[in-house]
Amino acid sequence: MIGFHTLMLFPDARLEAWMREAYFQSRFDIGSSGVENFQLGELCDLIGYDLSELSHLRICDSQTLGDGQLRQAIADRYADGNADRVMVTNGSTEANFLLHCAIVQPCDEIIVLEPVYQQLASLAQGLGAKNRIWRLHEEHRFAPNIEDLKYLLSSRTKAVILNFPHNPTGVTISTEQLEQLISAIASVNAWLIWDAAFAEIQFEGTPLPDPILQYDRAISMGTLSKAFGLPGLRVGWCIAPETILERCTSVRDYVSLHLSPLVEAIALQVIRNAASVIANRMERVKANLGFCSAWANEHRDYLTWTSPQAGVCAFPRFHDRIDVDQLCKYLVREESVLLVPGSCFGFPRHARFGFGGNRSDLEEATMRLSRTLRSNQFIERDRS
């Protein structure tokens, strides 16, 4: 279905390139978009799982759509119990790739957000589709305007690809806005591909209902990387009509085949105990957000902070004369601090600021960032 020549059309993944260079060089992480990572022993103690149970696990191939029990556990939590609609993937990254290959064709018209996690926008472009941009406006603090989406929709729209709560800004939409959004997309019979990576992390009100429960052409993606603090397991999933999963399977036969049964065994216990795992991290995340908001208020001379409504990252705007790219490079090199430059999302005056990690590391990182900002060495000089 996809040739190597097509893969070569994908734009460079700016965020992944940055993280590849900076993530493992940094001791203090305020750039990532997930909660604090669990240690395996800590996780097992929390969910009451004895690793000795794995001693009888046969290390063989798994099923293409994923282990049956794991698919059912995901379906019970997210898909009204219908496991036939669930495919377990190597993170939501693979789910997104497979879904694009299953749905998007050259010359299709696809609506994507800006800013956004790049893979959600660039895959369609790499497959030869035409992207139409639903821009979240900086001057409105990136608040989504459903009327802007309606203006972009037409009979030519093949799919709309969204992630609310939003990475990198932390904005989200209301339940009423979600209903308006679904109604508008349904009016042109387009697919809605919904990245629900941050669905479990909401600071006010209740999490958004998954669109798959309201719209038969909605497809949802989830992951254990963000709200669960288990990125290294590389477990994600998509929930889609069976016809779409059949197309995904045809592509997967050439890509990854399936997950490891060892990984699936641990993921099963995590999903069955999802409420406990998420609650354990949410309390810390809320406290971290309060700390970061207070820190940002003390640094108004350097940046403008919009408090996120959901997720564990904000997208502050640094004042015009600060060179954010150079600031982020210096932080990695001299302070061992990871902060992601907004240029990775096409907004070079911003940075993605993650607050989901360990509190003591967060305090140390912000202290080092404060010291660096006050040094004034990243102030851009007039060239006239």
mmCIF file of C-alpha atoms in Angstrom:
data_model
loop_
_atom_site.group_PDB
_atom_site.id
_atom_site.type_symbol
_atom_site.label_atom_id
_atom_site.label_comp_id
_atom_site.label_asym_id
_atom_site.label_seq_id
_atom_site.Cartn_x
_atom_site.Cartn_y
_atom_site.Cartn_z
ATOM 1 C CA MET A 1 0.000 0.000 0.000
ATOM 2 C CA ILE A 2 2.903 2.383 0.697
ATOM 3 C CA GLY A 3 6.158 2.521 -1.211
ATOM 4 C CA PHE A 4 9.517 3.673 0.052
ATOM 5 C CA HIS A 5 9.355 6.649 -2.307
ATOM 6 C CA THR A 6 6.192 7.776 -0.467
ATOM 7 C CA LEU A 7 7.834 7.516 2.933
ATOM 8 C CA MET A 8 10.569 9.819 1.705
ATOM 9 C CA LEU A 9 7.971 12.585 1.317
ATOM 10 C CA PHE A 10 7.362 12.843 5.058
ATOM 11 C CA PRO A 11 8.701 16.111 6.500
ATOM 12 C CA ASP A 12 11.428 15.850 9.110
ATOM 13 C CA ALA A 13 9.896 15.290 12.549
ATOM 14 C CA ARG A 14 11.163 18.402 14.321
ATOM 15 C CA LEU A 15 10.034 17.439 17.816
ATOM 16 C CA GLU A 16 11.418 13.922 17.600
ATOM 17 C CA ALA A 17 14.723 15.247 16.258
ATOM 18 C CA TRP A 18 14.968 17.657 19.179
ATOM 19 C CA MET A 19 14.105 14.998 21.759
ATOM 20 C CA ARG A 20 16.565 12.560 20.211
ATOM 21 C CA GLU A 21 19.352 15.081 20.828
ATOM 22 C CA ALA A 22 18.211 16.642 24.096
ATOM 23 C CA TYR A 23 16.153 14.138 26.092
ATOM 24 C CA PHE A 24 18.965 11.809 27.126
ATOM 25 C CA GLN A 25 21.406 14.664 27.719
ATOM 26 C CA SER A 26 19.151 16.377 30.278
ATOM 27 C CA ARG A 27 18.799 15.576 33.969
ATOM 28 C CA PHE A 28 15.802 17.826 34.582
ATOM 29 C CA ASP A 29 12.807 17.501 32.280
ATOM 30 C CA ILE A 30 10.333 20.358 31.800
ATOM 31 C CA GLY A 31 9.787 19.665 28.115
ATOM 32 C CA SER A 32 7.986 16.313 27.986
ATOM 33 C CA SER A 33 4.212 15.972 27.861
ATOM 34 C CA GLY A 34 3.505 13.079 30.221
ATOM 35 C CA VAL A 35 3.193 12.472 33.943
ATOM 36 C CA GLU A 36 6.109 11.220 36.041
ATOM 37 C CA ASN A 37 7.247 7.817 34.803
ATOM 38 C CA PHE A 38 6.606 4.837 37.054
ATOM 39 C CA GLN A 39 9.246 2.433 38.237
ATOM 40 C CA LEU A 40 8.121 -1.138 37.653
ATOM 41 C CA GLY A 41 8.169 -2.058 41.344
ATOM 42 C CA GLU A 42 6.235 1.082 42.268
ATOM 43 C CA LEU A 43 3.624 0.278 39.625
ATOM 44 C CA CYS A 44 3.225 -3.323 40.781
ATOM 45 C CA ASP A 45 2.842 -2.244 44.415
ATOM 46 C CA LEU A 46 0.174 0.279 43.408
ATOM 47 C CA ILE A 47 -1.947 -2.165 41.402
ATOM 48 C CA GLY A 48 -1.229 -5.235 43.528
ATOM 49 C CA TYR A 49 0.473 -7.232 40.799
ATOM 50 C CA ASP A 50 3.047 -9.944 41.510
ATOM 51 C CA LEU A 51 5.649 -10.138 38.746
ATOM 52 C CA SER A 52 6.163 -13.819 39.497
ATOM 53 C CA GLU A 53 2.914 -14.373 37.596
ATOM 54 C CA LEU A 54 4.898 -13.655 34.435
ATOM 55 C CA SER A 55 7.074 -16.736 34.971
ATOM 56 C CA HIS A 56 4.553 -18.915 33.151
ATOM 57 C CA LEU A 57 4.145 -16.522 30.229
ATOM 58 C CA ARG A 58 5.095 -18.078 26.917
ATOM 59 C CA ILE A 59 7.191 -15.647 24.859
ATOM 60 C CA CYS A 60 5.589 -16.282 21.506
ATOM 61 C CA ASP A 61 3.991 -14.183 18.795
ATOM 62 C CA SER A 62 0.927 -12.205 19.769
ATOM 63 C CA GLN A 63 -2.189 -11.563 17.721
ATOM 64 C CA THR A 64 -2.191 -8.848 15.071
ATOM 65 C CA LEU A 65 -4.987 -6.862 16.700
ATOM 66 C CA GLY A 66 -3.583 -7.489 20.166
ATOM 67 C CA ASP A 67 -4.141 -9.887 23.029
ATOM 68 C CA GLY A 68 -7.845 -10.634 23.414
ATOM 69 C CA GLN A 69 -7.998 -9.872 27.138
ATOM 70 C CA LEU A 70 -6.192 -6.564 26.685
ATOM 71 C CA ARG A 71 -8.490 -5.548 23.850
ATOM 72 C CA GLN A 72 -11.491 -6.356 26.034
ATOM 73 C CA ALA A 73 -10.099 -4.354 28.964
ATOM 74 C CA ILE A 74 -9.571 -1.330 26.697
ATOM 75 C CA ALA A 75 -13.058 -1.775 25.229
ATOM 76 C CA ASP A 76 -14.637 -2.003 28.686
ATOM 77 C CA ARG A 77 -13.064 1.295 29.716
ATOM 78 C CA TYR A 78 -13.272 3.270 26.467
ATOM 79 C CA ALA A 79 -15.471 1.579 23.854
ATOM 80 C CA ASP A 80 -18.718 0.399 25.470
ATOM 81 C CA GLY A 81 -17.312 -3.113 25.771
ATOM 82 C CA ASN A 82 -16.988 -3.811 22.026
ATOM 83 C CA ALA A 83 -13.533 -5.387 21.725
ATOM 84 C CA ASP A 84 -14.013 -6.022 17.991
ATOM 85 C CA ARG A 85 -13.375 -2.317 17.427
ATOM 86 C CA VAL A 86 -10.052 -2.271 19.330
ATOM 87 C CA MET A 87 -6.533 -2.661 17.953
ATOM 88 C CA VAL A 88 -3.541 -2.578 20.339
ATOM 89 C CA THR A 89 -0.543 -0.774 18.857
ATOM 90 C CA ASN A 90 3.068 0.175 19.519
ATOM 91 C CA GLY A 91 2.069 3.448 21.129
ATOM 92 C CA SER A 92 -0.497 5.789 19.629
ATOM 93 C CA THR A 93 2.221 6.767 17.148
ATOM 94 C CA GLU A 94 1.767 3.474 15.325
ATOM 95 C CA ALA A 95 -2.002 3.747 15.613
ATOM 96 C CA ASN A 96 -1.882 7.150 13.941
ATOM 97 C CA PHE A 97 0.396 5.872 11.180
ATOM 98 C CA LEU A 98 -1.769 2.821 10.452
ATOM 99 C CA LEU A 99 -4.967 4.866 10.457
ATOM 100 C CA HIS A 100 -3.562 7.394 8.018
ATOM 101 C CA CYS A 101 -2.483 4.603 5.704
ATOM 102 C CA ALA A 102 -5.958 3.081 5.969
ATOM 103 C CA ILE A 103 -7.910 6.281 5.277
ATOM 104 C CA VAL A 104 -5.829 8.960 3.554
ATOM 105 C CA GLN A 105 -5.153 8.906 -0.185
ATOM 106 C CA PRO A 106 -3.276 11.335 -2.436
ATOM 107 C CA CYS A 107 -5.204 14.553 -3.111
ATOM 108 C CA ASP A 108 -7.601 14.010 -0.187
ATOM 109 C CA GLU A 109 -8.422 17.130 1.800
ATOM 110 C CA ILE A 110 -7.595 16.804 5.498
ATOM 111 C CA ILE A 111 -8.215 19.327 8.278
ATOM 112 C CA VAL A 112 -5.493 19.554 10.935
ATOM 113 C CA LEU A 113 -4.758 21.846 13.863
ATOM 114 C CA GLU A 114 -1.978 24.403 14.173
ATOM 115 C CA PRO A 115 -0.036 24.253 16.421
ATOM 116 C CA VAL A 116 -0.158 20.512 16.934
ATOM 117 C CA TYR A 117 1.961 17.445 17.625
ATOM 118 C CA GLN A 118 3.585 17.240 14.206
ATOM 119 C CA GLN A 119 2.787 13.640 13.342
ATOM 120 C CA LEU A 120 -0.926 14.425 13.429
ATOM 121 C CA ALA A 121 -0.453 16.890 10.569
ATOM 122 C CA SER A 122 2.570 15.683 8.624
ATOM 123 C CA LEU A 123 1.484 12.109 7.892
ATOM 124 C CA ALA A 124 -1.366 13.230 5.650
ATOM 125 C CA GLN A 125 0.966 15.624 3.885
ATOM 126 C CA GLY A 126 3.517 12.842 3.371
ATOM 127 C CA LEU A 127 0.836 10.633 1.843
ATOM 128 C CA GLY A 128 0.063 13.276 -0.756
ATOM 129 C CA ALA A 129 -3.039 14.788 0.832
ATOM 130 C CA LYS A 130 -3.809 18.498 1.041
ATOM 131 C CA ASN A 131 -3.901 19.901 4.572
ATOM 132 C CA ARG A 132 -6.302 22.651 5.513
ATOM 133 C CA ILE A 133 -5.305 24.365 8.748
ATOM 134 C CA TRP A 134 -7.611 24.994 11.697
ATOM 135 C CA ARG A 135 -5.429 27.574 13.371
ATOM 136 C CA LEU A 136 -5.610 28.141 17.115
ATOM 137 C CA HIS A 137 -4.873 31.836 17.458
ATOM 138 C CA GLU A 138 -2.182 33.000 19.823
ATOM 139 C CA GLU A 139 -3.961 36.305 20.410
ATOM 140 C CA HIS A 140 -6.946 34.340 21.758
ATOM 141 C CA ARG A 141 -4.720 32.223 24.018
ATOM 142 C CA PHE A 142 -5.183 29.350 21.550
ATOM 143 C CA ALA A 143 -8.846 28.911 22.496
ATOM 144 C CA PRO A 144 -10.524 26.766 19.789
ATOM 145 C CA ASN A 145 -13.244 28.466 17.734
ATOM 146 C CA ILE A 146 -15.676 25.922 16.284
ATOM 147 C CA GLU A 147 -16.839 28.463 13.698
ATOM 148 C CA ASP A 148 -13.323 28.443 12.240
ATOM 149 C CA LEU A 149 -13.607 24.685 11.769
ATOM 150 C CA LYS A 150 -17.028 24.957 10.163
ATOM 151 C CA TYR A 151 -15.622 27.425 7.634
ATOM 152 C CA LEU A 152 -12.988 24.862 6.563
ATOM 153 C CA LEU A 153 -15.358 21.906 6.175
ATOM 154 C CA SER A 154 -16.706 21.019 2.747
ATOM 155 C CA SER A 155 -17.837 18.071 0.660
ATOM 156 C CA ARG A 156 -14.142 17.566 -0.183
ATOM 157 C CA THR A 157 -13.142 16.973 3.445
ATOM 158 C CA LYS A 158 -11.984 13.371 3.905
ATOM 159 C CA ALA A 159 -10.967 13.552 7.571
ATOM 160 C CA VAL A 160 -10.511 15.919 10.495
ATOM 161 C CA ILE A 161 -7.615 15.108 12.829
ATOM 162 C CA LEU A 162 -7.806 16.611 16.317
ATOM 163 C CA ASN A 163 -6.289 16.288 19.780
ATOM 164 C CA PHE A 164 -8.269 17.745 22.664
ATOM 165 C CA PRO A 165 -7.067 18.193 25.311
ATOM 166 C CA HIS A 166 -4.408 19.770 23.153
ATOM 167 C CA ASN A 167 -0.676 19.202 22.894
ATOM 168 C CA PRO A 168 1.225 21.550 23.211
ATOM 169 C CA THR A 169 -1.022 24.340 24.531
ATOM 170 C CA GLY A 170 -3.126 22.554 27.153
ATOM 171 C CA VAL A 171 -6.387 24.063 25.872
ATOM 172 C CA THR A 172 -9.507 21.960 25.449
ATOM 173 C CA ILE A 173 -13.154 22.287 24.424
ATOM 174 C CA SER A 174 -16.423 21.946 26.304
ATOM 175 C CA THR A 175 -18.893 19.102 25.917
ATOM 176 C CA GLU A 176 -21.186 21.498 24.059
ATOM 177 C CA GLN A 177 -18.386 22.443 21.667
ATOM 178 C CA LEU A 178 -17.636 18.770 21.096
ATOM 179 C CA GLU A 179 -21.257 18.172 20.123
ATOM 180 C CA GLN A 180 -21.124 21.128 17.707
ATOM 181 C CA LEU A 181 -17.857 19.835 16.274
ATOM 182 C CA ILE A 182 -19.223 16.337 15.704
ATOM 183 C CA SER A 183 -22.414 17.692 14.129
ATOM 184 C CA ALA A 184 -20.417 19.841 11.727
ATOM 185 C CA ILE A 185 -18.116 16.981 10.694
ATOM 186 C CA ALA A 186 -21.053 14.598 10.306
ATOM 187 C CA SER A 187 -22.768 17.075 7.979
ATOM 188 C CA VAL A 188 -20.012 16.463 5.389
ATOM 189 C CA ASN A 189 -19.678 12.736 6.227
ATOM 190 C CA ALA A 190 -15.962 13.087 7.057
ATOM 191 C CA TRP A 191 -13.899 10.899 9.323
ATOM 192 C CA LEU A 192 -12.963 12.272 12.732
ATOM 193 C CA ILE A 193 -9.607 10.955 13.971
ATOM 194 C CA TRP A 194 -9.452 11.840 17.662
ATOM 195 C CA ASP A 195 -6.197 11.712 19.611
ATOM 196 C CA ALA A 196 -7.298 11.134 23.208
ATOM 197 C CA ALA A 197 -3.802 10.912 24.714
ATOM 198 C CA PHE A 198 -4.663 13.455 27.427
ATOM 199 C CA ALA A 199 -8.348 12.603 27.879
ATOM 200 C CA GLU A 200 -7.867 11.467 31.474
ATOM 201 C CA ILE A 201 -6.138 14.686 32.634
ATOM 202 C CA GLN A 202 -8.695 17.459 33.109
ATOM 203 C CA PHE A 203 -8.409 20.167 35.765
ATOM 204 C CA GLU A 204 -11.948 21.500 35.710
ATOM 205 C CA GLY A 205 -15.176 19.610 35.087
ATOM 206 C CA THR A 206 -15.280 16.067 33.757
ATOM 207 C CA PRO A 207 -13.208 14.613 30.892
ATOM 208 C CA LEU A 208 -14.716 14.872 27.423
ATOM 209 C CA PRO A 209 -16.743 11.884 26.243
ATOM 210 C CA ASP A 210 -15.020 9.983 23.472
ATOM 211 C CA PRO A 211 -16.483 10.895 20.052
ATOM 212 C CA ILE A 212 -16.644 7.215 19.081
ATOM 213 C CA LEU A 213 -19.623 6.940 21.411
ATOM 214 C CA GLN A 214 -21.482 9.619 19.441
ATOM 215 C CA TYR A 215 -20.389 9.371 15.805
ATOM 216 C CA ASP A 216 -20.046 6.232 13.693
ATOM 217 C CA ARG A 217 -17.233 7.731 11.585
ATOM 218 C CA ALA A 218 -15.165 8.699 14.615
ATOM 219 C CA ILE A 219 -11.895 6.918 15.404
ATOM 220 C CA SER A 220 -10.133 7.283 18.728
ATOM 221 C CA MET A 221 -6.500 6.767 19.742
ATOM 222 C CA GLY A 222 -5.164 6.247 23.264
ATOM 223 C CA THR A 223 -1.849 5.523 24.954
ATOM 224 C CA LEU A 224 -0.215 4.497 28.217
ATOM 225 C CA SER A 225 2.493 7.117 27.654
ATOM 226 C CA LYS A 226 0.859 10.341 28.866
ATOM 227 C CA ALA A 227 -1.657 10.042 31.711
ATOM 228 C CA PHE A 228 -0.367 6.629 32.821
ATOM 229 C CA GLY A 229 3.335 7.437 33.084
ATOM 230 C CA LEU A 230 4.436 4.364 31.112
ATOM 231 C CA PRO A 231 5.930 5.619 27.830
ATOM 232 C CA GLY A 232 8.563 2.880 27.757
ATOM 233 C CA LEU A 233 5.934 0.153 27.456
ATOM 234 C CA ARG A 234 5.082 1.531 24.004
ATOM 235 C CA VAL A 235 1.435 0.511 24.316
ATOM 236 C CA GLY A 236 -1.308 2.402 22.561
ATOM 237 C CA TRP A 237 -4.557 1.565 20.823
ATOM 238 C CA CYS A 238 -7.099 2.716 18.307
ATOM 239 C CA ILE A 239 -10.840 2.212 18.401
ATOM 240 C CA ALA A 240 -12.351 2.135 14.931
ATOM 241 C CA PRO A 241 -14.892 0.352 12.717
ATOM 242 C CA GLU A 242 -13.819 -3.197 11.877
ATOM 243 C CA THR A 243 -13.437 -2.319 8.191
ATOM 244 C CA ILE A 244 -10.817 0.280 9.110
ATOM 245 C CA LEU A 245 -9.008 -2.172 11.406
ATOM 246 C CA GLU A 246 -8.826 -4.627 8.500
ATOM 247 C CA ARG A 247 -7.002 -2.010 6.428
ATOM 248 C CA CYS A 248 -4.708 -1.241 9.378
ATOM 249 C CA THR A 249 -3.877 -4.938 9.631
ATOM 250 C CA SER A 250 -2.839 -5.036 5.974
ATOM 251 C CA VAL A 251 -0.335 -2.239 6.612
ATOM 252 C CA ARG A 252 0.847 -3.653 9.933
ATOM 253 C CA ASP A 253 1.834 -6.889 8.226
ATOM 254 C CA TYR A 254 4.662 -4.868 6.656
ATOM 255 C CA VAL A 255 5.580 -2.787 9.717
ATOM 256 C CA SER A 256 5.479 -4.351 13.197
ATOM 257 C CA LEU A 257 3.202 -7.434 13.056
ATOM 258 C CA HIS A 258 2.160 -7.238 16.746
ATOM 259 C CA LEU A 259 3.222 -6.326 20.278
ATOM 260 C CA SER A 260 5.268 -8.394 22.699
ATOM 261 C CA PRO A 261 3.121 -10.656 24.920
ATOM 262 C CA LEU A 262 5.287 -9.588 27.866
ATOM 263 C CA VAL A 263 4.356 -5.948 27.317
ATOM 264 C CA GLU A 264 0.698 -6.849 26.796
ATOM 265 C CA ALA A 265 0.600 -8.801 30.075
ATOM 266 C CA ILE A 266 1.701 -5.742 32.049
ATOM 267 C CA ALA A 267 -0.544 -3.417 30.043
ATOM 268 C CA LEU A 268 -3.538 -5.614 30.847
ATOM 269 C CA GLN A 269 -3.017 -5.140 34.574
ATOM 270 C CA VAL A 270 -2.563 -1.398 34.104
ATOM 271 C CA ILE A 271 -5.805 -0.972 32.153
ATOM 272 C CA ARG A 272 -7.724 -3.080 34.666
ATOM 273 C CA ASN A 273 -6.434 -0.750 37.395
ATOM 274 C CA ALA A 274 -6.488 2.438 35.328
ATOM 275 C CA ALA A 275 -8.379 4.536 37.873
ATOM 276 C CA SER A 276 -5.791 3.902 40.597
ATOM 277 C CA VAL A 277 -2.818 4.506 38.292
ATOM 278 C CA ILE A 278 -4.166 7.796 36.959
ATOM 279 C CA ALA A 279 -5.349 9.073 40.348
ATOM 280 C CA ASN A 280 -1.883 8.452 41.797
ATOM 281 C CA ARG A 281 -0.356 10.914 39.333
ATOM 282 C CA MET A 282 -3.201 13.428 39.056
ATOM 283 C CA GLU A 283 -2.818 14.681 42.616
ATOM 284 C CA ARG A 284 0.852 15.462 41.955
ATOM 285 C CA VAL A 285 0.111 17.057 38.589
ATOM 286 C CA LYS A 286 -2.394 19.501 40.083
ATOM 287 C CA ALA A 287 0.102 20.553 42.739
ATOM 288 C CA ASN A 288 2.797 20.973 40.076
ATOM 289 C CA LEU A 289 0.518 23.186 37.993
ATOM 290 C CA GLY A 290 -0.049 25.484 40.950
ATOM 291 C CA PHE A 291 3.711 25.734 41.490
ATOM 292 C CA CYS A 292 4.397 26.508 37.816
ATOM 293 C CA SER A 293 1.666 29.143 37.607
ATOM 294 C CA ALA A 294 3.171 30.917 40.614
ATOM 295 C CA TRP A 295 6.654 30.642 39.093
ATOM 296 C CA ALA A 296 5.454 32.072 35.792
ATOM 297 C CA ASN A 297 3.766 34.962 37.574
ATOM 298 C CA GLU A 298 7.131 35.865 39.108
ATOM 299 C CA HIS A 299 8.733 35.865 35.641
ATOM 300 C CA ARG A 300 6.294 38.122 33.754
ATOM 301 C CA ASP A 301 9.234 40.171 32.529
ATOM 302 C CA TYR A 302 10.345 37.197 30.440
ATOM 303 C CA LEU A 303 7.244 35.259 29.396
ATOM 304 C CA THR A 304 3.462 35.203 29.168
ATOM 305 C CA TRP A 305 1.848 32.145 30.734
ATOM 306 C CA THR A 306 -1.606 30.790 29.913
ATOM 307 C CA SER A 307 -2.632 28.191 32.464
ATOM 308 C CA PRO A 308 -3.568 24.906 30.747
ATOM 309 C CA GLN A 309 -7.063 23.503 31.179
ATOM 310 C CA ALA A 310 -5.953 19.887 30.744
ATOM 311 C CA GLY A 311 -2.917 17.721 30.045
ATOM 312 C CA VAL A 312 0.504 18.305 31.578
ATOM 313 C CA CYS A 313 2.084 20.912 29.318
ATOM 314 C CA ALA A 314 1.735 24.629 28.760
ATOM 315 C CA PHE A 315 2.905 26.749 25.836
ATOM 316 C CA PRO A 316 4.239 30.018 27.269
ATOM 317 C CA ARG A 317 5.252 32.827 24.952
ATOM 318 C CA PHE A 318 8.649 34.321 25.652
ATOM 319 C CA HIS A 319 9.005 38.034 25.135
ATOM 320 C CA ASP A 320 9.975 39.122 21.662
ATOM 321 C CA ARG A 321 13.673 39.749 22.119
ATOM 322 C CA ILE A 322 14.434 36.356 23.672
ATOM 323 C CA ASP A 323 15.918 33.814 21.249
ATOM 324 C CA VAL A 324 13.997 30.736 22.386
ATOM 325 C CA ASP A 325 15.910 28.229 20.240
ATOM 326 C CA GLN A 326 19.239 29.380 21.652
ATOM 327 C CA LEU A 327 17.798 29.456 25.158
ATOM 328 C CA CYS A 328 16.671 25.822 24.898
ATOM 329 C CA LYS A 329 20.006 24.707 23.462
ATOM 330 C CA TYR A 330 21.885 26.415 26.277
ATOM 331 C CA LEU A 331 19.627 24.857 28.918
ATOM 332 C CA VAL A 332 20.460 21.378 27.659
ATOM 333 C CA ARG A 333 24.168 22.016 27.260
ATOM 334 C CA GLU A 334 24.925 24.049 30.392
ATOM 335 C CA GLU A 335 22.082 23.393 32.825
ATOM 336 C CA SER A 336 21.007 19.841 31.912
ATOM 337 C CA VAL A 337 17.421 21.088 31.568
ATOM 338 C CA LEU A 338 15.047 19.934 28.827
ATOM 339 C CA LEU A 339 12.678 22.590 27.492
ATOM 340 C CA VAL A 340 11.201 22.124 24.010
ATOM 341 C CA PRO A 341 11.466 25.137 21.670
ATOM 342 C CA GLY A 342 8.216 26.232 20.098
ATOM 343 C CA SER A 343 9.877 26.052 16.680
ATOM 344 C CA CYS A 344 9.221 22.299 16.904
ATOM 345 C CA PHE A 345 5.550 23.260 16.539
ATOM 346 C CA GLY A 346 6.032 26.203 14.175
ATOM 347 C CA PHE A 347 5.839 28.854 16.930
ATOM 348 C CA PRO A 348 9.412 30.023 17.590
ATOM 349 C CA ARG A 349 8.499 32.532 20.307
ATOM 350 C CA HIS A 350 7.003 29.804 22.469
ATOM 351 C CA ALA A 351 8.258 26.732 24.323
ATOM 352 C CA ARG A 352 6.526 23.584 25.464
ATOM 353 C CA PHE A 353 6.734 23.530 29.238
ATOM 354 C CA GLY A 354 5.940 20.160 30.819
ATOM 355 C CA PHE A 355 4.950 20.018 34.480
ATOM 356 C CA GLY A 356 4.007 16.374 34.919
ATOM 357 C CA GLY A 357 7.297 15.145 36.399
ATOM 358 C CA ASN A 358 8.901 14.771 39.772
ATOM 359 C CA ARG A 359 8.340 17.837 41.995
ATOM 360 C CA SER A 360 11.910 18.189 43.219
ATOM 361 C CA ASP A 361 13.196 17.969 39.637
ATOM 362 C CA LEU A 362 10.610 20.539 38.572
ATOM 363 C CA GLU A 363 11.775 22.959 41.256
ATOM 364 C CA GLU A 364 15.422 22.484 40.301
ATOM 365 C CA ALA A 365 14.680 22.911 36.590
ATOM 366 C CA THR A 366 12.728 26.123 37.064
ATOM 367 C CA MET A 367 15.457 27.509 39.327
ATOM 368 C CA ARG A 368 18.006 26.866 36.578
ATOM 369 C CA LEU A 369 15.695 28.362 33.966
ATOM 370 C CA SER A 370 15.255 31.464 36.167
ATOM 371 C CA ARG A 371 18.993 31.854 36.513
ATOM 372 C CA THR A 372 19.465 31.530 32.767
ATOM 373 C CA LEU A 373 16.751 34.054 31.909
ATOM 374 C CA ARG A 374 18.138 36.604 34.352
ATOM 375 C CA SER A 375 21.562 36.326 32.761
ATOM 376 C CA ASN A 376 20.091 38.208 29.747
ATOM 377 C CA GLN A 377 22.456 36.401 27.380
ATOM 378 C CA PHE A 378 19.610 35.289 25.086
ATOM 379 C CA ILE A 379 18.278 38.746 24.413
ATOM 380 C CA GLU A 380 18.344 39.319 20.652
ATOM 381 C CA ARG A 381 20.312 42.415 19.688
ATOM 382 C CA ASP A 382 19.144 44.925 17.111
ATOM 383 C CA ARG A 383 20.926 44.316 13.802
ATOM 384 C CA SER A 384 20.485 47.870 12.533
#
